[in-house]
Amino acid sequence: MALDLNAAISLLLPLRGTTQTDLKRVDKGTGPLSFTRATTATRLNPDTNLIESVASGDLREDGRQYLNRLLYSEDFSQAAWTKTNIAVSNDSVPGPNGKIGAAQTLTAAAANGTCLQALVDISRARYGSIYLQRKTGSGTIQITLDGGSTWTTVAVTAAWTRLGAGQTLANPSFGVRIVTSGDAVYAWGGQVNDGSSATRYRKSAASPAYAPLGVLIEGQRTNLLLWSRDMTNAAWAKTNMTAALDQTGEDGGANSASSLLATAIDATCLQALTQASNPFSGSISIKRLIGAGAVSITLDGGATWIDVTASLSASVWYRALKEDQTLANPSFGIKMAVSGDKVAVDYSGVEQGAFASSRIPTTSAAVTRNADILSFPISGNISEGAFTLMFDYVRHYLYPTSFPNNSPVTIGTYATNSYIGFGGYQNLAINLLVAFAGIWDVAASFNQTMVLDVSCALALRMAADKKTFNLVKDGILDSTTPVSPNAKSANWSGATAYIGCNDGGTSSDQRIHVKKLLLFNRALTDAEMIAITA
Protein backbone atom coordinates (compact mmCIF):
# COMPACT_ATOMS: atom_id res chain seq x y z
CA MET A 1 0.00 0.00 0.00
CA ALA A 2 1.08 3.59 -0.59
CA LEU A 3 1.57 5.88 2.37
CA ASP A 4 1.04 9.63 2.33
CA LEU A 5 4.43 10.24 3.88
CA ASN A 6 4.44 14.00 3.42
CA ALA A 7 1.28 14.25 5.48
CA ALA A 8 2.36 11.81 8.19
CA ILE A 9 6.07 12.23 8.77
CA SER A 10 7.29 14.64 11.37
CA LEU A 11 10.96 13.74 11.00
CA LEU A 12 12.84 11.93 8.26
CA LEU A 13 16.48 10.92 8.45
CA PRO A 14 17.88 9.38 5.32
CA LEU A 15 21.15 9.97 7.25
CA ARG A 16 23.29 10.20 4.16
CA GLY A 17 26.04 12.79 4.15
CA THR A 18 29.04 13.80 6.16
CA THR A 19 27.93 16.70 8.32
CA GLN A 20 25.08 17.78 10.52
CA THR A 21 23.88 20.24 7.89
CA ASP A 22 23.21 17.37 5.45
CA LEU A 23 20.27 16.26 7.64
CA LYS A 24 17.17 17.95 6.32
CA ARG A 25 13.85 18.48 8.05
CA VAL A 26 11.01 17.62 5.72
CA ASP A 27 7.96 18.57 7.74
CA LYS A 28 6.90 19.95 11.11
CA GLY A 29 9.08 20.49 14.16
CA THR A 30 10.80 23.18 16.13
CA GLY A 31 14.37 22.64 15.03
CA PRO A 32 16.89 20.47 13.23
CA LEU A 33 18.54 17.37 14.48
CA SER A 34 21.46 18.00 16.77
CA PHE A 35 24.71 16.06 16.48
CA THR A 36 27.85 16.42 18.56
CA ARG A 37 31.15 14.61 19.03
CA ALA A 38 33.93 16.68 20.53
CA THR A 39 36.80 14.69 19.00
CA THR A 40 37.88 13.40 15.62
CA ALA A 41 37.01 9.81 14.77
CA THR A 42 37.50 7.30 11.96
CA ARG A 43 35.15 5.69 9.50
CA LEU A 44 35.34 3.12 6.72
CA ASN A 45 34.52 5.18 3.64
CA PRO A 46 31.71 3.29 1.85
CA ASP A 47 32.91 4.34 -1.60
CA THR A 48 36.67 3.90 -1.30
CA ASN A 49 36.60 1.13 1.34
CA LEU A 50 39.48 2.90 3.12
CA ILE A 51 39.77 4.06 6.74
CA GLU A 52 39.72 7.84 7.00
CA SER A 53 39.54 10.52 9.68
CA VAL A 54 36.31 12.44 10.31
CA ALA A 55 36.43 15.87 11.94
CA SER A 56 34.86 16.57 15.31
CA GLY A 57 31.16 17.34 15.03
CA ASP A 58 30.75 15.48 11.72
CA LEU A 59 28.57 12.43 11.26
CA ARG A 60 30.26 9.25 10.06
CA GLU A 61 28.51 7.55 7.14
CA ASP A 62 30.41 4.35 7.59
CA GLY A 63 30.99 0.92 6.12
CA ARG A 64 29.50 -1.19 3.39
CA GLN A 65 26.59 -3.58 3.31
CA TYR A 66 27.32 -5.84 0.34
CA LEU A 67 24.15 -6.62 -1.59
CA ASN A 68 25.83 -8.63 -4.35
CA ARG A 69 29.52 -9.50 -4.07
CA LEU A 70 29.79 -10.74 -7.67
CA LEU A 71 30.96 -8.60 -10.58
CA TYR A 72 29.01 -8.37 -13.85
CA SER A 73 26.02 -10.26 -12.51
CA GLU A 74 24.23 -10.14 -15.88
CA ASP A 75 27.19 -10.45 -18.30
CA PHE A 76 28.84 -13.87 -18.18
CA SER A 77 31.06 -13.00 -21.15
CA GLN A 78 33.20 -10.78 -18.89
CA ALA A 79 36.64 -12.03 -17.81
CA ALA A 80 35.48 -12.02 -14.17
CA TRP A 81 33.63 -15.21 -15.10
CA THR A 82 36.01 -18.08 -15.90
CA LYS A 83 34.55 -20.29 -18.63
CA THR A 84 35.77 -23.87 -19.15
CA ASN A 85 34.12 -25.71 -22.06
CA ILE A 86 31.26 -23.23 -22.02
CA ALA A 87 30.35 -20.72 -24.72
CA VAL A 88 28.46 -17.52 -23.85
CA SER A 89 26.14 -15.88 -26.38
CA ASN A 90 23.52 -13.16 -26.27
CA ASP A 91 19.91 -14.07 -26.86
CA SER A 92 16.62 -12.36 -27.56
CA VAL A 93 14.43 -14.14 -25.01
CA PRO A 94 12.82 -12.14 -22.21
CA GLY A 95 14.74 -12.28 -18.95
CA PRO A 96 13.14 -12.74 -15.54
CA ASN A 97 12.81 -8.96 -15.48
CA GLY A 98 10.71 -9.06 -18.65
CA LYS A 99 13.29 -7.27 -20.80
CA ILE A 100 14.05 -8.71 -24.22
CA GLY A 101 17.72 -9.56 -24.63
CA ALA A 102 18.51 -9.34 -20.94
CA ALA A 103 19.49 -12.99 -20.62
CA GLN A 104 22.45 -14.85 -22.11
CA THR A 105 22.88 -18.45 -23.24
CA LEU A 106 25.44 -20.78 -21.68
CA THR A 107 26.20 -23.77 -23.94
CA ALA A 108 28.40 -26.71 -22.93
CA ALA A 109 31.08 -27.30 -25.60
CA ALA A 110 32.12 -30.50 -23.80
CA ALA A 111 31.05 -32.53 -20.79
CA ASN A 112 31.07 -30.72 -17.45
CA GLY A 113 31.36 -27.20 -18.84
CA THR A 114 31.68 -24.59 -16.10
CA CYS A 115 31.22 -20.85 -15.67
CA LEU A 116 32.64 -19.64 -12.33
CA GLN A 117 33.57 -16.43 -10.55
CA ALA A 118 36.07 -16.54 -7.66
CA LEU A 119 36.03 -14.00 -4.82
CA VAL A 120 38.59 -13.22 -2.11
CA ASP A 121 37.08 -12.62 1.32
CA ILE A 122 37.10 -13.81 4.92
CA SER A 123 34.99 -16.73 6.09
CA ARG A 124 31.31 -15.92 6.57
CA ALA A 125 27.86 -17.32 5.80
CA ARG A 126 26.94 -16.76 2.14
CA TYR A 127 24.27 -17.66 -0.37
CA GLY A 128 24.87 -17.93 -4.11
CA SER A 129 21.96 -17.79 -6.55
CA ILE A 130 21.25 -17.44 -10.27
CA TYR A 131 18.20 -17.39 -12.53
CA LEU A 132 18.20 -20.28 -15.04
CA GLN A 133 15.84 -21.49 -17.74
CA ARG A 134 16.28 -24.64 -19.87
CA LYS A 135 17.01 -23.96 -23.55
CA THR A 136 18.09 -27.30 -25.05
CA GLY A 137 18.88 -30.76 -23.70
CA SER A 138 17.81 -32.54 -20.55
CA GLY A 139 21.08 -33.27 -18.75
CA THR A 140 22.06 -32.39 -15.20
CA ILE A 141 22.67 -28.75 -14.25
CA GLN A 142 24.56 -27.95 -11.06
CA ILE A 143 25.70 -24.91 -9.09
CA THR A 144 28.56 -24.45 -6.64
CA LEU A 145 29.67 -21.91 -4.05
CA ASP A 146 33.06 -23.47 -3.28
CA GLY A 147 34.62 -23.68 -6.74
CA GLY A 148 33.42 -27.20 -7.44
CA SER A 149 34.37 -28.97 -4.22
CA THR A 150 30.62 -29.29 -3.72
CA TRP A 151 28.08 -29.37 -6.54
CA THR A 152 24.34 -28.98 -5.97
CA THR A 153 22.04 -30.40 -8.66
CA VAL A 154 19.19 -27.98 -9.42
CA ALA A 155 15.91 -28.43 -11.27
CA VAL A 156 16.10 -26.26 -14.39
CA THR A 157 12.81 -26.11 -16.29
CA ALA A 158 11.31 -24.27 -19.25
CA ALA A 159 10.37 -21.42 -16.89
CA TRP A 160 12.73 -18.97 -15.18
CA THR A 161 13.67 -20.21 -11.69
CA ARG A 162 15.98 -18.67 -9.13
CA LEU A 163 18.25 -21.45 -7.90
CA GLY A 164 20.87 -21.34 -5.18
CA ALA A 165 22.87 -22.87 -2.38
CA GLY A 166 24.36 -21.64 0.89
CA GLN A 167 27.63 -22.31 2.73
CA THR A 168 29.87 -20.77 5.36
CA LEU A 169 33.33 -20.43 3.82
CA ALA A 170 36.17 -18.12 2.88
CA ASN A 171 37.07 -17.19 -0.72
CA PRO A 172 33.87 -18.39 -2.40
CA SER A 173 33.77 -19.35 -6.09
CA PHE A 174 30.24 -19.35 -7.47
CA GLY A 175 28.91 -20.64 -10.74
CA VAL A 176 27.20 -23.20 -12.94
CA ARG A 177 28.16 -26.61 -14.37
CA ILE A 178 26.41 -28.09 -17.41
CA VAL A 179 27.13 -31.81 -17.22
CA THR A 180 26.09 -32.89 -20.71
CA SER A 181 27.92 -31.62 -23.80
CA GLY A 182 25.64 -29.66 -26.11
CA ASP A 183 23.09 -28.75 -23.44
CA ALA A 184 22.28 -25.06 -23.07
CA VAL A 185 20.56 -22.84 -20.51
CA TYR A 186 19.48 -19.24 -20.39
CA ALA A 187 21.17 -17.45 -17.47
CA TRP A 188 20.63 -14.11 -15.74
CA GLY A 189 21.19 -12.43 -12.42
CA GLY A 190 24.03 -14.19 -10.60
CA GLN A 191 24.39 -13.12 -6.98
CA VAL A 192 26.42 -13.92 -3.87
CA ASN A 193 25.03 -12.26 -0.76
CA ASP A 194 25.94 -12.52 2.90
CA GLY A 195 23.64 -14.69 4.99
CA SER A 196 22.12 -18.13 4.83
CA SER A 197 19.39 -17.40 2.27
CA ALA A 198 18.93 -15.42 -0.93
CA THR A 199 18.21 -11.72 -0.58
CA ARG A 200 16.51 -9.47 -3.13
CA TYR A 201 18.49 -9.51 -6.37
CA ARG A 202 20.79 -6.53 -6.99
CA LYS A 203 22.56 -5.96 -10.30
CA SER A 204 26.33 -5.45 -10.27
CA ALA A 205 28.81 -4.34 -12.93
CA ALA A 206 32.54 -3.61 -12.62
CA SER A 207 32.13 -3.29 -8.83
CA PRO A 208 30.06 -5.27 -6.33
CA ALA A 209 26.63 -3.90 -5.49
CA TYR A 210 26.67 -2.30 -2.04
CA ALA A 211 25.08 0.40 0.08
CA PRO A 212 26.45 2.31 3.09
CA LEU A 213 25.68 0.62 6.39
CA GLY A 214 24.45 3.95 7.72
CA VAL A 215 25.63 6.60 10.15
CA LEU A 216 27.86 5.15 12.87
CA ILE A 217 26.87 6.00 16.46
CA GLU A 218 29.22 4.90 19.26
CA GLY A 219 29.82 5.58 22.92
CA GLN A 220 33.04 7.12 24.22
CA ARG A 221 36.12 4.88 24.01
CA THR A 222 39.87 5.12 24.64
CA ASN A 223 42.58 3.19 22.81
CA LEU A 224 45.08 2.34 25.54
CA LEU A 225 47.77 0.99 23.22
CA LEU A 226 50.60 3.28 22.14
CA TRP A 227 51.91 3.46 18.58
CA SER A 228 48.88 1.59 17.26
CA ARG A 229 50.21 1.48 13.69
CA ASP A 230 53.98 1.52 14.22
CA MET A 231 55.24 -1.78 15.60
CA THR A 232 58.86 -0.63 15.27
CA ASN A 233 58.47 1.43 18.46
CA ALA A 234 59.98 0.08 21.69
CA ALA A 235 56.50 0.01 23.26
CA TRP A 236 56.09 -3.25 21.32
CA ALA A 237 58.27 -6.05 22.79
CA LYS A 238 59.41 -8.28 19.94
CA THR A 239 60.75 -11.83 20.42
CA ASN A 240 62.13 -13.65 17.35
CA MET A 241 60.50 -10.94 15.25
CA THR A 242 61.52 -7.80 13.35
CA ALA A 243 59.25 -4.89 12.44
CA ALA A 244 59.29 -2.24 9.72
CA LEU A 245 56.99 0.69 8.96
CA ASP A 246 56.81 -0.06 5.23
CA GLN A 247 53.27 -1.10 4.31
CA THR A 248 50.35 0.61 2.59
CA GLY A 249 47.79 0.79 5.35
CA GLU A 250 44.02 0.48 5.55
CA ASP A 251 43.90 4.22 4.91
CA GLY A 252 45.67 3.78 1.56
CA GLY A 253 48.73 5.67 2.78
CA ALA A 254 52.21 4.45 1.83
CA ASN A 255 54.34 3.36 4.79
CA SER A 256 51.49 4.01 7.20
CA ALA A 257 51.26 0.40 8.45
CA SER A 258 53.84 -2.08 9.72
CA SER A 259 55.20 -5.45 8.62
CA LEU A 260 56.25 -8.19 11.03
CA LEU A 261 58.77 -10.88 10.02
CA ALA A 262 59.23 -14.04 12.10
CA THR A 263 62.95 -14.82 12.46
CA ALA A 264 62.33 -18.03 14.42
CA ILE A 265 59.36 -20.21 15.40
CA ASP A 266 56.68 -18.81 17.71
CA ALA A 267 57.71 -15.20 17.11
CA THR A 268 55.76 -12.64 19.16
CA CYS A 269 55.11 -8.89 19.25
CA LEU A 270 53.38 -7.73 22.46
CA GLN A 271 52.50 -4.53 24.30
CA ALA A 272 51.77 -4.72 28.04
CA LEU A 273 49.46 -2.26 29.81
CA THR A 274 48.99 -1.40 33.48
CA GLN A 275 45.25 -1.40 34.11
CA ALA A 276 42.86 -2.44 36.87
CA SER A 277 40.76 -5.55 36.29
CA ASN A 278 38.00 -4.86 33.78
CA PRO A 279 36.48 -6.28 30.61
CA PHE A 280 38.86 -5.42 27.75
CA SER A 281 38.68 -5.89 23.99
CA GLY A 282 41.63 -6.02 21.62
CA SER A 283 41.75 -5.66 17.84
CA ILE A 284 44.29 -5.57 15.02
CA SER A 285 44.07 -5.65 11.23
CA ILE A 286 46.23 -8.32 9.56
CA LYS A 287 47.12 -9.24 5.97
CA ARG A 288 49.49 -11.98 4.78
CA LEU A 289 52.71 -11.11 2.99
CA ILE A 290 54.82 -14.31 3.04
CA GLY A 291 54.06 -17.87 4.14
CA ALA A 292 50.99 -19.75 5.31
CA GLY A 293 51.80 -20.70 8.91
CA ALA A 294 49.60 -20.24 11.96
CA VAL A 295 48.93 -16.69 13.18
CA SER A 296 47.34 -15.97 16.57
CA ILE A 297 46.47 -12.99 18.76
CA THR A 298 46.34 -12.65 22.55
CA LEU A 299 44.96 -10.18 25.08
CA ASP A 300 46.49 -11.77 28.19
CA GLY A 301 50.15 -11.85 27.25
CA GLY A 302 50.04 -15.33 25.77
CA ALA A 303 48.17 -17.23 28.48
CA THR A 304 45.55 -17.82 25.77
CA TRP A 305 45.90 -17.43 22.02
CA ILE A 306 43.16 -16.99 19.40
CA ASP A 307 44.06 -18.64 16.07
CA VAL A 308 43.07 -16.38 13.14
CA THR A 309 44.94 -18.32 10.42
CA ALA A 310 41.86 -19.40 8.46
CA SER A 311 40.68 -15.82 8.02
CA LEU A 312 43.89 -14.36 6.57
CA SER A 313 44.64 -13.63 2.91
CA ALA A 314 47.14 -11.63 0.90
CA SER A 315 44.64 -9.19 -0.57
CA VAL A 316 42.03 -8.42 2.13
CA TRP A 317 42.66 -6.84 5.52
CA TYR A 318 41.15 -8.96 8.30
CA ARG A 319 40.33 -7.32 11.63
CA ALA A 320 41.18 -9.91 14.29
CA LEU A 321 39.30 -9.48 17.58
CA LYS A 322 39.57 -10.73 21.14
CA GLU A 323 36.60 -9.20 22.92
CA ASP A 324 35.10 -9.09 26.40
CA GLN A 325 37.98 -10.65 28.37
CA THR A 326 38.01 -9.66 32.04
CA LEU A 327 41.54 -9.35 33.41
CA ALA A 328 44.02 -6.94 34.94
CA ASN A 329 47.04 -5.56 33.09
CA PRO A 330 46.19 -6.74 29.56
CA SER A 331 49.03 -7.52 27.18
CA PHE A 332 47.97 -7.52 23.54
CA GLY A 333 49.80 -8.79 20.49
CA ILE A 334 50.41 -11.31 17.75
CA LYS A 335 52.29 -14.61 17.32
CA MET A 336 53.57 -16.31 14.13
CA ALA A 337 54.33 -20.00 14.45
CA VAL A 338 56.57 -20.42 11.38
CA SER A 339 59.98 -18.82 10.90
CA GLY A 340 60.16 -16.71 7.72
CA ASP A 341 56.45 -15.88 7.66
CA LYS A 342 55.59 -12.22 7.26
CA VAL A 343 52.39 -10.24 7.80
CA ALA A 344 51.23 -6.65 7.48
CA VAL A 345 49.49 -5.18 10.55
CA ASP A 346 47.55 -1.97 11.10
CA TYR A 347 45.27 -0.17 13.58
CA SER A 348 45.84 -2.16 16.76
CA GLY A 349 43.82 -1.27 19.83
CA VAL A 350 42.90 -2.23 23.37
CA GLU A 351 39.74 -0.68 24.80
CA GLN A 352 37.95 -1.07 28.10
CA GLY A 353 34.63 -2.55 27.09
CA ALA A 354 32.85 -5.69 25.99
CA PHE A 355 33.44 -5.12 22.27
CA ALA A 356 35.86 -3.32 19.96
CA SER A 357 34.76 0.00 18.48
CA SER A 358 35.93 1.87 15.38
CA ARG A 359 39.67 2.38 14.90
CA ILE A 360 41.33 4.92 17.20
CA PRO A 361 44.91 5.62 16.00
CA THR A 362 47.53 6.49 18.61
CA THR A 363 51.19 7.47 18.74
CA SER A 364 52.99 8.31 22.01
CA ALA A 365 49.85 8.50 24.20
CA ALA A 366 46.45 6.90 24.63
CA VAL A 367 43.66 8.60 22.64
CA THR A 368 39.99 9.06 23.55
CA ARG A 369 37.19 9.34 21.01
CA ASN A 370 34.14 11.03 22.50
CA ALA A 371 30.62 9.68 22.10
CA ASP A 372 28.50 10.39 19.03
CA ILE A 373 25.35 12.11 20.31
CA LEU A 374 22.43 12.43 17.88
CA SER A 375 19.23 13.92 19.27
CA PHE A 376 16.14 15.97 18.52
CA PRO A 377 13.74 17.98 20.67
CA ILE A 378 10.59 16.21 21.86
CA SER A 379 8.49 19.36 21.71
CA GLY A 380 7.05 19.89 18.27
CA ASN A 381 8.12 16.43 17.09
CA ILE A 382 6.39 13.92 19.35
CA SER A 383 2.76 14.67 20.09
CA GLU A 384 1.26 14.50 23.57
CA GLY A 385 -1.12 11.90 22.15
CA ALA A 386 -0.57 8.86 19.97
CA PHE A 387 2.51 8.53 17.77
CA THR A 388 4.49 5.95 15.79
CA LEU A 389 8.27 5.63 15.55
CA MET A 390 10.07 3.66 12.85
CA PHE A 391 13.79 2.92 13.25
CA ASP A 392 15.98 1.19 10.65
CA TYR A 393 19.40 0.27 12.02
CA VAL A 394 22.19 -2.28 12.29
CA ARG A 395 23.25 -3.34 15.77
CA HIS A 396 26.71 -4.80 16.42
CA TYR A 397 26.45 -5.82 20.06
CA LEU A 398 23.60 -6.79 22.36
CA TYR A 399 24.20 -6.24 26.03
CA PRO A 400 23.16 -9.20 28.23
CA THR A 401 21.33 -6.79 30.53
CA SER A 402 17.75 -5.79 31.09
CA PHE A 403 15.92 -2.93 29.47
CA PRO A 404 16.69 -0.06 28.91
CA ASN A 405 20.38 0.47 29.63
CA ASN A 406 21.41 0.43 26.00
CA SER A 407 18.35 1.41 24.01
CA PRO A 408 19.12 2.58 20.45
CA VAL A 409 16.34 5.18 20.91
CA THR A 410 15.47 6.83 24.21
CA ILE A 411 12.67 9.38 24.57
CA GLY A 412 12.58 11.24 27.86
CA THR A 413 14.80 10.90 30.94
CA TYR A 414 16.03 7.50 32.05
CA ALA A 415 17.36 8.82 35.37
CA THR A 416 13.84 9.73 36.55
CA ASN A 417 12.18 6.57 35.17
CA SER A 418 10.19 8.68 32.76
CA TYR A 419 11.07 7.51 29.28
CA ILE A 420 10.48 5.16 26.39
CA GLY A 421 13.30 2.84 25.32
CA PHE A 422 13.29 1.17 21.94
CA GLY A 423 15.67 -1.38 20.47
CA GLY A 424 16.96 -4.76 21.63
CA TYR A 425 18.78 -6.67 24.31
CA GLN A 426 19.60 -10.28 25.18
CA ASN A 427 17.02 -11.89 27.42
CA LEU A 428 19.14 -14.34 29.42
CA ALA A 429 16.14 -15.89 31.11
CA ILE A 430 14.94 -17.43 27.84
CA ASN A 431 18.29 -17.30 26.03
CA LEU A 432 16.75 -15.43 23.12
CA LEU A 433 17.53 -12.19 21.36
CA VAL A 434 14.39 -10.10 21.46
CA ALA A 435 13.13 -6.81 20.17
CA PHE A 436 11.52 -4.77 22.88
CA ALA A 437 9.82 -1.56 23.81
CA GLY A 438 9.06 -0.32 27.29
CA ILE A 439 7.86 2.62 29.35
CA TRP A 440 8.74 4.06 32.75
CA ASP A 441 10.96 1.27 34.02
CA VAL A 442 8.66 -1.48 32.78
CA ALA A 443 9.83 -3.63 29.88
CA ALA A 444 7.77 -5.73 27.51
CA SER A 445 9.64 -8.37 25.52
CA PHE A 446 8.54 -9.26 22.03
CA ASN A 447 9.59 -12.64 20.69
CA GLN A 448 11.31 -11.31 17.57
CA THR A 449 14.84 -12.51 16.88
CA MET A 450 17.47 -9.80 16.65
CA VAL A 451 20.40 -10.63 14.35
CA LEU A 452 23.66 -8.82 14.95
CA ASP A 453 25.30 -7.00 12.03
CA VAL A 454 22.11 -7.27 9.95
CA SER A 455 19.78 -4.39 9.11
CA CYS A 456 16.58 -4.40 11.15
CA ALA A 457 13.50 -2.20 10.74
CA LEU A 458 11.33 -1.73 13.83
CA ALA A 459 8.11 0.24 14.23
CA LEU A 460 6.67 1.14 17.64
CA ARG A 461 3.09 2.40 17.87
CA MET A 462 2.12 4.31 21.00
CA ALA A 463 -1.53 4.82 21.87
CA ALA A 464 -2.93 8.09 23.19
CA ASP A 465 -2.77 6.76 26.78
CA LYS A 466 1.04 6.78 26.36
CA LYS A 467 1.40 3.30 27.82
CA THR A 468 -0.19 0.93 25.28
CA PHE A 469 1.98 -0.07 22.35
CA ASN A 470 2.54 -2.56 19.53
CA LEU A 471 5.67 -3.58 17.66
CA VAL A 472 6.40 -4.56 14.07
CA LYS A 473 9.80 -5.94 12.97
CA ASP A 474 10.79 -6.25 9.30
CA GLY A 475 7.18 -6.28 8.15
CA ILE A 476 5.93 -8.78 10.76
CA LEU A 477 3.43 -7.72 13.42
CA ASP A 478 4.54 -9.23 16.70
CA SER A 479 1.11 -9.55 18.22
CA THR A 480 -2.39 -8.29 17.63
CA THR A 481 -2.71 -7.80 21.40
CA PRO A 482 -1.26 -4.44 22.54
CA VAL A 483 1.13 -4.41 25.47
CA SER A 484 0.10 -2.08 28.30
CA PRO A 485 2.51 -1.77 31.27
CA ASN A 486 1.58 0.13 34.38
CA ALA A 487 2.74 3.70 33.96
CA LYS A 488 4.54 5.48 36.79
CA SER A 489 3.57 8.88 35.42
CA ALA A 490 1.13 10.38 33.01
CA ASN A 491 3.91 12.07 31.09
CA TRP A 492 7.58 11.47 30.34
CA SER A 493 10.01 14.10 31.49
CA GLY A 494 12.91 15.70 29.67
CA ALA A 495 13.03 17.70 26.49
CA THR A 496 15.16 15.51 24.22
CA ALA A 497 15.02 12.22 22.35
CA TYR A 498 18.37 10.50 21.84
CA ILE A 499 19.38 8.15 19.04
CA GLY A 500 22.07 5.66 19.98
CA CYS A 501 22.54 6.83 23.56
CA ASN A 502 20.69 7.47 26.80
CA ASP A 503 20.51 10.85 28.56
CA GLY A 504 23.07 12.54 26.35
CA GLY A 505 25.36 9.55 26.03
CA THR A 506 26.36 9.27 29.68
CA SER A 507 24.81 5.88 30.41
CA SER A 508 25.32 3.92 27.23
CA ASP A 509 28.02 2.21 25.20
CA GLN A 510 26.51 1.62 21.78
CA ARG A 511 27.82 0.56 18.42
CA ILE A 512 25.05 0.89 15.85
CA HIS A 513 24.58 2.07 12.28
CA VAL A 514 21.45 4.19 11.76
CA LYS A 515 19.81 4.10 8.35
CA LYS A 516 16.48 5.83 8.82
CA LEU A 517 14.13 7.31 11.41
CA LEU A 518 10.47 8.04 10.66
CA LEU A 519 8.30 9.79 13.22
CA PHE A 520 4.50 10.01 12.85
CA ASN A 521 2.27 12.10 15.08
CA ARG A 522 -0.47 9.50 14.97
CA ALA A 523 -0.91 5.81 15.61
CA LEU A 524 -0.37 4.06 12.29
CA THR A 525 -2.49 1.06 11.42
CA ASP A 526 -1.05 -2.45 11.45
CA ALA A 527 -0.94 -2.42 7.66
CA GLU A 528 0.93 0.90 7.59
CA MET A 529 3.52 -0.28 10.11
CA ILE A 530 4.04 -3.46 8.11
CA ALA A 531 4.46 -1.41 4.92
CA ILE A 532 7.13 0.94 6.29
CA THR A 533 9.22 -1.88 7.81
CA ALA A 534 8.87 -4.60 5.15
Coordinates of C-alpha atoms in Angstrom, one line a residue, residues 5 298 478:
L5 CA 4.4 10.2 3.9
T298 CA 46.3 -12.6 22.5
D478 CA 4.5 -9.2 16.7

